[in-house]
XYZ file of N, CA, C and O in Angstrom:
884
model
N -28.926 12.405 13.669
C -29.748 12.881 12.572
C -29.873 11.794 11.524
O -28.890 11.247 11.039
N -31.117 11.421 11.200
C -31.382 10.446 10.153
C -32.243 11.108 9.087
O -33.206 11.813 9.400
N -31.926 10.899 7.841
C -32.695 11.473 6.749
C -33.634 10.424 6.178
O -33.288 9.248 6.089
N -34.808 10.848 5.776
C -35.734 9.940 5.137
C -35.305 9.647 3.709
O -34.435 10.315 3.144
N -35.939 8.623 3.115
C -35.590 8.238 1.750
C -35.808 9.390 0.782
O -35.032 9.579 -0.159
N -36.850 10.186 1.019
C -37.134 11.297 0.119
C -36.000 12.325 0.144
O -35.663 12.914 -0.885
N -35.413 12.535 1.329
C -34.351 13.532 1.457
C -33.123 13.143 0.640
O -32.380 14.006 0.175
N -32.902 11.853 0.439
C -31.744 11.405 -0.330
C -31.880 11.757 -1.811
O -30.896 11.736 -2.549
N -33.098 12.077 -2.237
C -33.321 12.421 -3.640
C -33.225 13.917 -3.909
O -33.352 14.354 -5.063
N -33.010 14.717 -2.875
C -32.908 16.155 -3.081
C -31.510 16.513 -3.576
O -30.536 15.801 -3.327
N -31.431 17.642 -4.284
C -30.143 18.086 -4.826
C -29.559 19.249 -4.038
O -28.600 19.879 -4.494
N -30.126 19.545 -2.862
C -29.592 20.619 -2.031
C -29.622 21.940 -2.772
O -30.644 22.344 -3.327
N -28.507 22.610 -2.806
C -28.400 23.893 -3.511
C -28.118 23.714 -5.002
O -27.871 24.697 -5.705
N -28.127 22.484 -5.445
C -27.995 22.234 -6.879
C -26.583 22.147 -7.409
O -26.367 22.138 -8.620
N -25.593 22.043 -6.506
C -24.205 21.931 -6.950
C -23.794 20.460 -6.980
O -23.682 19.823 -5.939
N -23.572 19.878 -8.148
C -23.214 18.451 -8.211
C -21.794 18.211 -7.708
O -20.967 19.125 -7.672
N -21.523 16.965 -7.329
C -20.171 16.582 -6.939
C -19.553 15.814 -8.095
O -20.030 14.744 -8.473
N -18.515 16.377 -8.676
C -17.813 15.750 -9.791
C -16.600 15.000 -9.263
O -15.733 15.587 -8.603
N -16.560 13.697 -9.514
C -15.443 12.883 -9.052
C -14.271 12.951 -10.025
O -14.435 12.788 -11.238
N -13.097 13.192 -9.469
C -11.844 13.110 -10.205
C -11.031 11.966 -9.602
O -11.318 11.485 -8.503
N -10.045 11.542 -10.311
C -9.122 10.552 -9.772
C -7.707 11.028 -10.053
O -7.506 11.997 -10.799
N -6.736 10.379 -9.451
C -5.345 10.791 -9.665
C -4.437 9.571 -9.638
O -4.665 8.620 -8.879
N -3.443 9.616 -10.491
C -2.378 8.629 -10.479
C -1.078 9.354 -10.139
O -0.949 10.557 -10.373
N -0.149 8.622 -9.564
C 1.035 9.264 -9.009
C 2.282 8.668 -9.652
O 2.624 7.511 -9.417
N 2.915 9.452 -10.497
C 4.113 8.999 -11.188
C 5.316 9.158 -10.261
O 5.633 10.260 -9.833
N 5.967 8.065 -9.973
C 7.102 8.086 -9.046
C 8.413 7.904 -9.804
O 8.482 7.159 -10.785
N 9.444 8.588 -9.339
C 10.770 8.424 -9.933
C 11.821 8.734 -8.875
O 11.611 9.553 -7.979
N 12.953 8.044 -8.972
C 14.000 8.192 -7.974
C 14.678 9.551 -8.080
O 14.965 10.041 -9.173
N 14.913 10.144 -6.946
C 15.650 11.403 -6.910
C 17.116 11.097 -6.587
O 17.494 9.937 -6.383
N 17.916 12.123 -6.515
C 19.333 11.931 -6.183
C 19.582 12.020 -4.676
O 20.725 11.884 -4.236
N 18.525 12.233 -3.908
C 18.684 12.394 -2.464
C 18.757 11.032 -1.784
O 17.949 10.146 -2.043
N 19.757 10.880 -0.924
C 19.958 9.646 -0.169
C 20.193 9.999 1.300
O 20.655 11.091 1.623
N 19.900 9.050 2.173
C 20.213 9.217 3.595
C 20.838 7.918 4.096
O 20.307 6.833 3.853
N 21.958 8.056 4.791
C 22.639 6.882 5.341
C 22.485 6.816 6.854
O 22.605 5.750 7.437
N 22.238 7.961 7.484
C 22.116 8.021 8.934
C 20.802 8.703 9.312
O 20.136 9.320 8.473
N 20.462 8.620 10.597
C 19.263 9.304 11.068
C 19.375 10.810 10.860
O 18.394 11.474 10.515
N 20.570 11.346 11.073
C 20.768 12.776 10.881
C 20.531 13.174 9.424
O 19.880 14.182 9.134
N 21.034 12.361 8.506
C 20.837 12.656 7.085
C 19.365 12.496 6.683
O 18.866 13.236 5.833
N 18.679 11.527 7.294
C 17.255 11.368 7.006
C 16.485 12.610 7.437
O 15.650 13.127 6.692
N 16.783 13.104 8.630
C 16.118 14.306 9.118
C 16.389 15.495 8.198
O 15.460 16.244 7.853
N 17.634 15.671 7.803
C 17.963 16.792 6.922
C 17.258 16.653 5.568
O 16.810 17.648 4.983
N 17.146 15.423 5.084
C 16.436 15.197 3.834
C 14.964 15.522 3.947
O 14.367 16.097 3.025
N 14.359 15.175 5.072
C 12.943 15.478 5.305
C 12.727 16.989 5.366
O 11.712 17.506 4.878
N 13.678 17.688 5.934
C 13.546 19.146 6.053
C 13.518 19.838 4.685
O 12.830 20.848 4.518
N 14.271 19.306 3.725
C 14.406 20.007 2.450
C 13.625 19.357 1.306
O 13.522 19.930 0.223
N 13.073 18.175 1.525
C 12.350 17.480 0.459
C 11.137 18.304 0.021
O 10.492 18.966 0.834
N 10.816 18.250 -1.259
C 9.626 18.953 -1.724
C 8.385 18.223 -1.217
O 8.444 17.055 -0.810
N 7.250 18.898 -1.246
C 6.040 18.359 -0.632
C 5.542 17.095 -1.330
O 4.985 16.197 -0.675
N 5.762 16.976 -2.643
C 5.326 15.772 -3.341
C 6.110 14.545 -2.886
O 5.561 13.447 -2.762
N 7.411 14.731 -2.657
C 8.231 13.629 -2.172
C 7.776 13.184 -0.788
O 7.647 11.984 -0.516
N 7.532 14.138 0.092
C 7.034 13.791 1.421
C 5.696 13.062 1.332
O 5.460 12.072 2.029
N 4.811 13.569 0.490
C 3.497 12.942 0.333
C 3.644 11.497 -0.107
O 2.954 10.600 0.405
N 4.545 11.243 -1.050
C 4.759 9.870 -1.507
C 5.162 8.964 -0.354
O 4.572 7.890 -0.162
N 6.135 9.365 0.419
C 6.648 8.490 1.471
C 5.681 8.335 2.637
O 5.737 7.339 3.357
N 4.797 9.290 2.809
C 3.827 9.205 3.903
C 2.553 8.473 3.508
O 1.982 7.736 4.317
N 2.103 8.653 2.274
C 0.765 8.187 1.918
C 0.713 7.106 0.851
O -0.376 6.649 0.525
N 1.849 6.671 0.315
C 1.721 5.646 -0.715
C 1.286 4.312 -0.125
O 0.726 3.465 -0.834
N 1.479 4.122 1.190
C 1.032 2.887 1.832
C -0.472 2.711 1.685
O -0.966 1.628 1.384
N -1.222 3.792 1.886
C -2.681 3.700 1.790
C -3.133 3.452 0.358
O -4.209 2.915 0.101
N -2.288 3.818 -0.617
C -2.644 3.614 -2.018
C -2.234 2.237 -2.525
O -2.527 1.875 -3.664
N -1.586 1.463 -1.695
C -1.147 0.128 -2.094
C -2.265 -0.887 -1.847
O -3.237 -0.608 -1.166
N -2.117 -2.048 -2.429
C -3.112 -3.108 -2.291
C -2.561 -4.175 -1.341
O -2.036 -5.192 -1.747
N -2.663 -3.909 -0.047
C -2.051 -4.797 0.938
C -2.965 -5.971 1.286
O -4.113 -5.774 1.650
N -2.412 -7.174 1.172
C -3.119 -8.341 1.681
C -2.866 -8.487 3.174
O -3.731 -8.919 3.928
N -1.671 -8.114 3.586
C -1.305 -8.146 5.001
C -0.936 -6.724 5.409
O -0.095 -6.094 4.762
N -1.562 -6.196 6.460
C -1.235 -4.817 6.874
C 0.242 -4.671 7.178
O 0.847 -5.520 7.845
N 0.874 -3.607 6.684
C 2.298 -3.398 6.964
C 2.526 -3.061 8.430
O 1.635 -2.571 9.124
N 3.728 -3.338 8.885
C 4.057 -3.073 10.296
C 4.143 -1.585 10.573
O 3.808 -1.132 11.670
N 4.597 -0.825 9.593
C 4.780 0.614 9.783
C 3.873 1.377 8.815
O 3.607 0.929 7.705
N 3.432 2.557 9.235
C 2.444 3.305 8.456
C 3.051 4.164 7.347
O 2.327 4.650 6.482
N 4.377 4.346 7.359
C 5.012 5.173 6.332
C 6.462 4.740 6.139
O 7.014 3.982 6.950
N 7.078 5.216 5.074
C 8.428 4.773 4.717
C 9.492 5.213 5.714
O 10.493 4.516 5.917
N 9.320 6.381 6.311
C 10.311 6.860 7.269
C 10.347 5.951 8.494
O 11.418 5.574 8.977
N 9.158 5.595 8.992
C 9.092 4.691 10.140
C 9.674 3.323 9.796
O 10.401 2.719 10.605
N 9.379 2.836 8.596
C 9.887 1.522 8.198
C 11.408 1.506 8.174
O 12.043 0.576 8.684
N 12.031 2.529 7.583
C 13.495 2.567 7.493
C 14.118 2.672 8.879
O 15.104 1.978 9.177
N 13.563 3.512 9.721
C 14.106 3.672 11.076
C 13.996 2.363 11.851
O 14.918 1.968 12.569
N 12.858 1.657 11.702
C 12.672 0.411 12.438
C 13.464 -0.747 11.870
O 14.175 -1.448 12.601
N 13.375 -0.955 10.548
C 13.986 -2.138 9.938
C 15.460 -1.959 9.611
O 16.236 -2.912 9.719
N 15.858 -0.763 9.204
C 17.237 -0.554 8.776
C 18.143 -0.033 9.892
O 19.294 -0.440 10.002
N 17.605 0.863 10.720
C 18.408 1.411 11.826
C 18.201 0.600 13.098
O 19.105 0.487 13.930
N 17.009 0.041 13.248
C 16.741 -0.787 14.424
C 16.254 -0.026 15.642
O 16.297 -0.558 16.756
N 15.773 1.191 15.465
C 15.240 1.973 16.579
C 13.727 1.831 16.584
O 12.999 2.591 15.943
N 13.240 0.840 17.316
C 11.811 0.545 17.322
C 10.999 1.645 18.003
O 9.859 1.919 17.607
N 11.567 2.273 19.016
C 10.840 3.331 19.720
C 10.584 4.526 18.802
O 9.462 5.049 18.734
N 11.611 4.940 18.089
C 11.450 6.054 17.167
C 10.542 5.664 16.006
O 9.708 6.465 15.553
N 10.675 4.439 15.517
C 9.824 3.977 14.423
C 8.353 3.989 14.831
O 7.480 4.392 14.049
N 8.070 3.576 16.061
C 6.687 3.578 16.545
C 6.141 4.996 16.627
O 4.989 5.258 16.271
N 6.979 5.922 17.077
C 6.549 7.321 17.168
C 6.267 7.886 15.786
O 5.287 8.620 15.589
N 7.095 7.540 14.805
C 6.882 8.021 13.441
C 5.657 7.369 12.806
O 5.003 7.957 11.944
N 5.332 6.151 13.213
C 4.133 5.481 12.700
C 2.859 6.093 13.253
O 1.786 5.917 12.676
N 2.980 6.789 14.373
C 1.804 7.359 15.027
C 1.542 8.810 14.657
O 0.670 9.450 15.244
N 2.271 9.355 13.711
C 2.035 10.750 13.340
C 0.621 10.902 12.792
O 0.055 9.977 12.224
N 0.064 12.074 12.968
C -1.327 12.320 12.591
C -1.445 12.951 11.212
O -0.700 13.863 10.864
N -2.402 12.431 10.445
C -2.741 13.039 9.169
C -4.150 13.589 9.183
O -4.744 13.850 8.145
N -4.690 13.766 10.396
C -6.078 14.210 10.539
C -6.243 15.671 10.147
O -5.290 16.451 10.177
N -7.456 16.028 9.785
C -7.753 17.423 9.438
C -7.491 18.324 10.630
O -7.701 17.926 11.776
N -6.998 19.530 10.338
C -6.791 20.157 9.031
C -5.346 20.073 8.538
O -4.905 20.939 7.791
N -4.612 19.066 8.964
C -3.177 18.996 8.668
C -2.882 19.001 7.171
O -3.520 18.301 6.388
N -1.894 19.778 6.791
C -1.354 19.773 5.432
C -0.023 19.029 5.460
O 0.466 18.641 6.533
N 0.601 18.870 4.310
C 1.884 18.185 4.263
C 2.938 18.953 5.065
O 3.822 18.351 5.690
N 2.836 20.265 5.120
C 3.806 21.049 5.895
C 3.588 20.871 7.389
O 4.554 20.871 8.170
N 2.341 20.713 7.821
C 2.068 20.435 9.229
C 2.662 19.093 9.628
O 3.244 18.947 10.713
N 2.511 18.105 8.752
C 3.038 16.778 9.038
C 4.566 16.807 9.035
O 5.212 16.151 9.862
N 5.160 17.571 8.130
C 6.619 17.714 8.122
C 7.110 18.229 9.479
O 8.090 17.717 10.042
N 6.446 19.257 10.001
C 6.844 19.827 11.289
C 6.749 18.795 12.406
O 7.605 18.741 13.298
N 5.709 17.969 12.375
C 5.553 16.942 13.403
C 6.669 15.909 13.319
O 7.230 15.494 14.345
N 7.008 15.482 12.109
C 8.094 14.516 11.939
C 9.415 15.087 12.455
O 10.175 14.415 13.156
N 9.692 16.334 12.097
C 10.936 16.975 12.536
C 11.001 17.043 14.058
O 12.040 16.747 14.669
N 9.892 17.417 14.685
C 9.869 17.516 16.146
C 10.109 16.154 16.797
O 10.787 16.062 17.837
N 9.580 15.094 16.197
C 9.782 13.748 16.734
C 11.225 13.292 16.548
O 11.836 12.700 17.453
N 11.805 13.582 15.387
C 13.121 13.036 15.057
C 14.290 13.794 15.658
O 15.340 13.192 15.936
N 14.161 15.087 15.852
C 15.320 15.900 16.249
C 16.046 15.385 17.489
O 17.279 15.377 17.521
N 15.359 14.933 18.537
C 16.095 14.435 19.712
C 16.888 13.146 19.441
O 17.782 12.791 20.215
N 16.556 12.442 18.352
C 17.170 11.140 18.073
C 18.106 11.164 16.868
O 18.754 10.155 16.553
N 18.165 12.284 16.175
C 18.866 12.343 14.896
C 20.377 12.382 15.102
O 20.984 13.447 15.179
N 20.973 11.191 15.173
C 22.424 11.090 15.346
C 23.024 10.373 14.142
O 22.412 10.298 13.085
N 24.228 9.843 14.315
C 24.941 9.237 13.191
C 24.746 7.729 13.089
O 25.529 7.040 12.414
N 23.721 7.189 13.730
C 23.424 5.768 13.552
C 23.053 5.512 12.088
O 22.265 6.225 11.510
N 23.643 4.464 11.525
C 23.482 4.192 10.102
C 22.456 3.088 9.866
O 22.306 2.171 10.680
N 21.785 3.187 8.734
C 20.914 2.109 8.321
C 21.703 1.030 7.608
O 22.802 1.270 7.096
N 21.159 -0.173 7.569
C 21.821 -1.263 6.858
C 21.882 -0.975 5.356
O 22.783 -1.446 4.662
N 20.921 -0.220 4.879
C 20.947 0.257 3.499
C 20.519 1.721 3.488
O 20.015 2.235 4.481
N 20.730 2.387 2.381
C 20.382 3.796 2.281
C 18.869 3.988 2.208
O 18.144 3.122 1.718
N 18.431 5.138 2.669
C 17.058 5.569 2.399
C 17.103 6.384 1.115
O 17.852 7.355 1.009
N 16.312 5.985 0.138
C 16.274 6.678 -1.151
C 14.991 7.493 -1.223
O 13.892 6.947 -1.146
N 15.130 8.798 -1.341
C 13.952 9.658 -1.481
C 13.392 9.509 -2.900
O 14.126 9.613 -3.881
N 12.100 9.267 -2.961
C 11.422 9.061 -4.241
C 10.549 10.267 -4.546
O 9.684 10.637 -3.751
N 10.789 10.869 -5.685
C 9.984 12.009 -6.103
C 8.678 11.511 -6.711
O 8.562 10.356 -7.126
N 7.684 12.383 -6.768
C 6.367 11.993 -7.239
C 5.676 13.161 -7.922
O 5.868 14.311 -7.536
N 4.888 12.850 -8.937
C 4.093 13.871 -9.604
C 2.678 13.336 -9.813
O 2.481 12.319 -10.485
N 1.667 13.992 -9.219
C 0.295 13.512 -9.409
C -0.254 13.898 -10.782
O 0.020 14.982 -11.288
N -1.012 12.992 -11.365
C -1.693 13.244 -12.638
C -3.194 13.129 -12.371
O -3.688 12.037 -12.068
N -3.905 14.233 -12.473
C -5.329 14.275 -12.137
C -6.156 14.040 -13.395
O -5.901 14.635 -14.447
N -7.167 13.170 -13.275
C -7.992 12.781 -14.412
C -9.469 12.925 -14.049
O -9.905 12.493 -12.987
N -10.230 13.511 -14.938
C -11.675 13.633 -14.744
C -12.355 12.289 -15.010
O -12.003 11.576 -15.944
N -13.338 11.939 -14.166
C -14.092 10.709 -14.384
C -15.490 11.046 -14.904
O -15.870 12.215 -14.999
N -16.264 10.013 -15.212
C -17.638 10.204 -15.670
C -18.634 10.184 -14.510
O -19.844 10.284 -14.734
N -18.139 10.047 -13.287
C -19.026 9.939 -12.131
C -19.412 11.325 -11.610
O -18.543 12.131 -11.265
N -20.719 11.580 -11.533
C -21.230 12.850 -11.022
C -22.401 12.559 -10.080
O -23.351 11.875 -10.469
N -22.328 13.078 -8.870
C -23.422 12.928 -7.902
C -24.203 14.234 -7.829
O -23.627 15.293 -7.582
N -25.501 14.133 -8.054
C -26.353 15.324 -7.982
C -27.239 15.320 -6.747
O -27.765 16.356 -6.346
N -27.417 14.152 -6.158
C -28.215 14.021 -4.939
C -27.418 13.236 -3.909
O -26.393 12.616 -4.232
N -27.909 13.228 -2.675
C -27.242 12.433 -1.641
C -27.310 10.950 -1.975
O -26.367 10.195 -1.716
N -28.419 10.530 -2.574
C -28.531 9.134 -2.986
C -27.486 8.771 -4.017
O -26.856 7.710 -3.941
N -27.299 9.665 -4.994
C -26.242 9.446 -5.985
C -24.887 9.301 -5.304
O -24.089 8.415 -5.647
N -24.621 10.188 -4.371
C -23.328 10.210 -3.705
C -23.083 8.908 -2.947
O -21.995 8.315 -3.041
N -24.092 8.440 -2.210
C -23.950 7.188 -1.470
C -23.702 6.015 -2.408
O -22.899 5.123 -2.102
N -24.377 6.012 -3.547
C -24.178 4.924 -4.507
C -22.790 4.984 -5.150
O -22.103 3.967 -5.281
N -22.388 6.194 -5.553
C -21.142 6.327 -6.292
C -19.903 6.130 -5.428
O -18.875 5.642 -5.913
N -19.977 6.514 -4.167
C -18.808 6.380 -3.299
C -18.394 4.914 -3.166
O -17.246 4.584 -2.861
N -19.335 4.002 -3.460
C -19.042 2.573 -3.379
C -18.377 2.038 -4.642
O -17.740 0.986 -4.606
N -18.523 2.753 -5.763
C -18.059 2.179 -7.030
C -16.968 2.993 -7.733
O -16.337 2.484 -8.661
N -16.745 4.231 -7.302
C -15.678 5.001 -7.949
C -14.340 4.334 -7.661
O -14.193 3.592 -6.690
N -13.325 4.548 -8.497
C -12.003 3.956 -8.233
C -11.474 4.362 -6.861
O -11.748 5.466 -6.375
N -10.727 3.461 -6.230
C -10.139 3.791 -4.943
C -9.261 5.020 -5.015
O -9.183 5.809 -4.069
N -8.607 5.211 -6.165
C -7.757 6.387 -6.348
C -8.558 7.685 -6.275
O -8.053 8.732 -5.864
N -9.835 7.614 -6.668
C -10.695 8.791 -6.593
C -11.012 9.138 -5.138
O -11.024 10.314 -4.752
N -11.262 8.120 -4.332
C -11.500 8.348 -2.901
C -10.284 9.017 -2.270
O -10.410 9.987 -1.516
N -9.102 8.504 -2.579
C -7.879 9.068 -2.023
C -7.685 10.510 -2.483
O -7.307 11.388 -1.697
N -7.945 10.777 -3.745
C -7.753 12.132 -4.265
C -8.632 13.128 -3.525
O -8.160 14.187 -3.091
N -9.903 12.822 -3.373
C -10.833 13.774 -2.759
C -10.709 13.823 -1.236
O -10.961 14.869 -0.631
N -10.342 12.705 -0.634
C -10.307 12.681 0.827
C -8.932 13.009 1.401
O -8.842 13.480 2.542
N -7.885 12.770 0.613
C -6.526 12.944 1.142
C -5.712 13.959 0.333
O -5.269 14.980 0.863
N -5.527 13.685 -0.949
C -4.584 14.464 -1.749
C -4.913 15.946 -1.775
O -4.035 16.790 -1.561
N -6.144 16.278 -2.076
C -6.516 17.695 -2.204
C -6.273 18.447 -0.904
O -5.750 19.565 -0.912
N -6.621 17.849 0.219
C -6.441 18.546 1.499
C -4.984 18.590 1.925
O -4.455 19.651 2.262
N -4.328 17.439 1.911
C -2.974 17.345 2.451
C -1.946 17.989 1.533
O -1.087 18.753 1.979
N -2.038 17.692 0.239
C -1.021 18.154 -0.703
C -1.342 19.536 -1.257
O -0.457 20.388 -1.394
N -2.608 19.792 -1.565
C -2.988 21.079 -2.140
C -3.395 22.102 -1.088
O -3.566 23.272 -1.390
N -3.579 21.649 0.160
C -3.844 22.569 1.253
C -5.244 23.154 1.284
O -5.430 24.308 1.689
N -6.264 22.364 0.893
C -7.634 22.883 0.902
C -8.206 23.015 2.311
O -9.224 23.667 2.503
N -7.579 22.363 3.283
C -8.012 22.491 4.676
C -9.025 21.468 5.127
O -9.148 21.188 6.320
N -9.782 20.908 4.171
C -10.805 19.929 4.515
C -11.013 19.003 3.327
O -10.806 19.381 2.179
N -11.437 17.775 3.606
C -11.677 16.847 2.510
C -12.864 17.308 1.668
O -13.783 17.964 2.153
N -12.845 16.960 0.388
C -13.863 17.434 -0.552
C -15.262 16.940 -0.210
O -16.255 17.638 -0.468
N -15.366 15.738 0.346
C -16.686 15.203 0.677
C -17.363 16.055 1.757
O -18.541 16.401 1.644
N -16.617 16.366 2.807
C -17.180 17.181 3.888
C -17.555 18.576 3.397
O -18.591 19.125 3.774
N -16.694 19.143 2.557
C -16.973 20.477 2.022
C -18.291 20.473 1.257
O -19.151 21.351 1.448
N -18.489 19.482 0.402
C -19.698 19.415 -0.421
C -20.954 19.158 0.415
O -21.984 19.800 0.228
N -20.856 18.224 1.345
C -22.018 17.894 2.168
C -22.479 19.078 3.012
O -23.681 19.299 3.189
N -21.536 19.855 3.505
C -21.911 21.012 4.322
C -22.376 22.176 3.450
O -23.412 22.797 3.732
N -21.647 22.458 2.390
C -21.978 23.608 1.553
C -23.272 23.403 0.774
O -24.105 24.315 0.670
N -23.459 22.222 0.211
C -24.597 22.003 -0.672
C -25.855 21.547 0.063
O -26.974 21.802 -0.397
N -25.688 20.902 1.223
C -26.844 20.361 1.937
C -26.975 20.865 3.376
O -27.963 20.570 4.041
N -25.969 21.590 3.863
C -26.019 22.053 5.243
C -25.824 20.957 6.262
O -26.211 21.111 7.427
N -25.208 19.846 5.863
C -25.046 18.689 6.749
C -23.756 18.828 7.559
O -22.772 18.116 7.352
N -23.774 19.720 8.511
C -22.570 20.019 9.278
C -22.136 18.843 10.146
O -20.932 18.592 10.299
N -23.086 18.112 10.712
C -22.727 16.988 11.584
C -22.110 15.846 10.790
O -21.152 15.217 11.235
N -22.684 15.573 9.626
C -22.131 14.525 8.767
C -20.726 14.911 8.322
O -19.792 14.097 8.357
N -20.574 16.159 7.898
C -19.271 16.647 7.447
C -18.238 16.546 8.564
O -17.095 16.130 8.341
N -18.635 16.900 9.781
C -17.719 16.853 10.920
C -17.310 15.427 11.240
O -16.153 15.152 11.595
N -18.250 14.486 11.111
C -17.942 13.082 11.386
C -16.917 12.546 10.388
O -15.972 11.840 10.769
N -17.076 12.887 9.117
C -16.093 12.463 8.116
C -14.733 13.098 8.377
O -13.689 12.462 8.204
N -14.743 14.343 8.812
C -13.491 15.073 9.030
C -12.662 14.500 10.169
O -11.479 14.809 10.295
N -13.269 13.677 11.002
C -12.535 13.063 12.120
C -11.714 11.851 11.686
O -10.877 11.357 12.443
N -11.955 11.366 10.479
C -11.237 10.183 9.996
C -9.807 10.567 9.607
O -9.595 11.465 8.801
N -8.835 9.878 10.195
C -7.421 10.149 9.914
C -6.919 9.160 8.869
O -6.778 7.963 9.158
N -6.628 9.599 7.648
C -6.221 8.659 6.592
C -4.907 7.931 6.874
O -4.673 6.848 6.327
N -4.055 8.492 7.727
C -2.790 7.813 8.027
C -2.978 6.585 8.916
O -2.037 5.828 9.138
N -4.193 6.375 9.398
C -4.483 5.202 10.209
C -4.900 4.004 9.350
O -5.239 2.937 9.883
N -4.885 4.145 8.036
C -5.346 3.089 7.136
C -4.207 2.591 6.260
O -3.304 3.341 5.923
N -4.298 1.309 5.904
C -3.235 0.722 5.091
C -3.705 0.339 3.697
O -2.979 -0.317 2.962
N -4.924 0.764 3.321
C -5.398 0.504 1.963
C -6.527 1.459 1.622
O -7.219 1.978 2.508
N -6.715 1.668 0.326
C -7.812 2.509 -0.139
C -9.157 1.951 0.307
O -10.048 2.703 0.710
N -9.293 0.635 0.211
C -10.589 0.032 0.505
C -10.939 0.099 1.983
O -12.111 0.227 2.336
N -9.939 0.019 2.846
C -10.212 0.152 4.283
C -10.719 1.553 4.587
O -11.665 1.736 5.377
N -10.106 2.561 3.968
C -10.572 3.935 4.146
C -11.970 4.103 3.567
O -12.846 4.704 4.193
N -12.208 3.585 2.368
C -13.526 3.682 1.745
C -14.601 3.072 2.647
O -15.683 3.637 2.822
N -14.314 1.902 3.226
C -15.308 1.234 4.079
C -15.727 2.106 5.247
O -16.910 2.188 5.593
N -14.759 2.783 5.869
C -15.104 3.615 7.015
C -15.826 4.895 6.596
O -16.669 5.412 7.341
N -15.506 5.414 5.427
C -16.239 6.575 4.913
C -17.697 6.189 4.665
O -18.626 6.899 5.075
N -17.914 5.043 4.026
C -19.276 4.574 3.762
C -20.017 4.292 5.062
O -21.194 4.650 5.219
N -19.331 3.659 6.003
C -19.942 3.359 7.300
C -20.394 4.636 8.005
O -21.495 4.700 8.574
N -19.555 5.666 7.954
C -19.903 6.943 8.586
C -21.087 7.593 7.885
O -22.020 8.089 8.535
N -21.095 7.593 6.563
C -22.199 8.189 5.809
C -23.514 7.475 6.105
O -24.548 8.113 6.318
N -23.476 6.173 6.128
C -24.704 5.405 6.381
C -25.215 5.642 7.813
O -26.429 5.717 8.032
N -24.296 5.745 8.744
C -24.694 5.972 10.133
C -25.484 7.267 10.268
O -26.463 7.337 11.017
N -25.055 8.295 9.560
C -25.686 9.615 9.699
C -26.844 9.845 8.738
O -27.748 10.646 9.032
N -26.827 9.179 7.592
C -27.808 9.508 6.567
C -28.944 8.498 6.416
O -30.005 8.840 5.895
N -28.708 7.240 6.839
C -29.728 6.222 6.621
C -30.428 5.812 7.909
O -29.882 5.943 8.981
């Protein structure tokens, strides 16, 4: 499906897309893990914000060189404990829709339980707590053309908030972009294409943004 230039100027059902952004205040908790067993137990009881931090802060970082592991749990298991097989499995966990943070927790637990013994890391794993701070921006898209233009210039943190945080942490079930495109314009195919993007496969905000833009252009231009 390709839309003509005129279609990009329509406002659909007239519901604008208001961009928000979020910053994530991190602070050390008192939870520590010295062994694989303790790491697993910590993952089981950690609050959802703490899990979100350790799973998704990699994508919010500004990496010049892609990290070897996709999340902090995989990094500690690989670098500190030395279990490359388990680290690889933890790096491959899925963050694709409709997964929430609790769905991802269950997947991690299922992967780790067969391996969770008393092997120690060279250093402790420190669980880091996190609190998101949501901020309204001045960016508002009223047409598809507006949306295509703004998605290129809004802060990377805004892309992460709408595409990852709201769905994974708040449990909305779908990223905000897909929800808006389908609800306001009836663009079910475009929405479905965006929903296939797994944010845990990316190591930076800009890499994720590029693929979102690429997908939108493929379907809309």
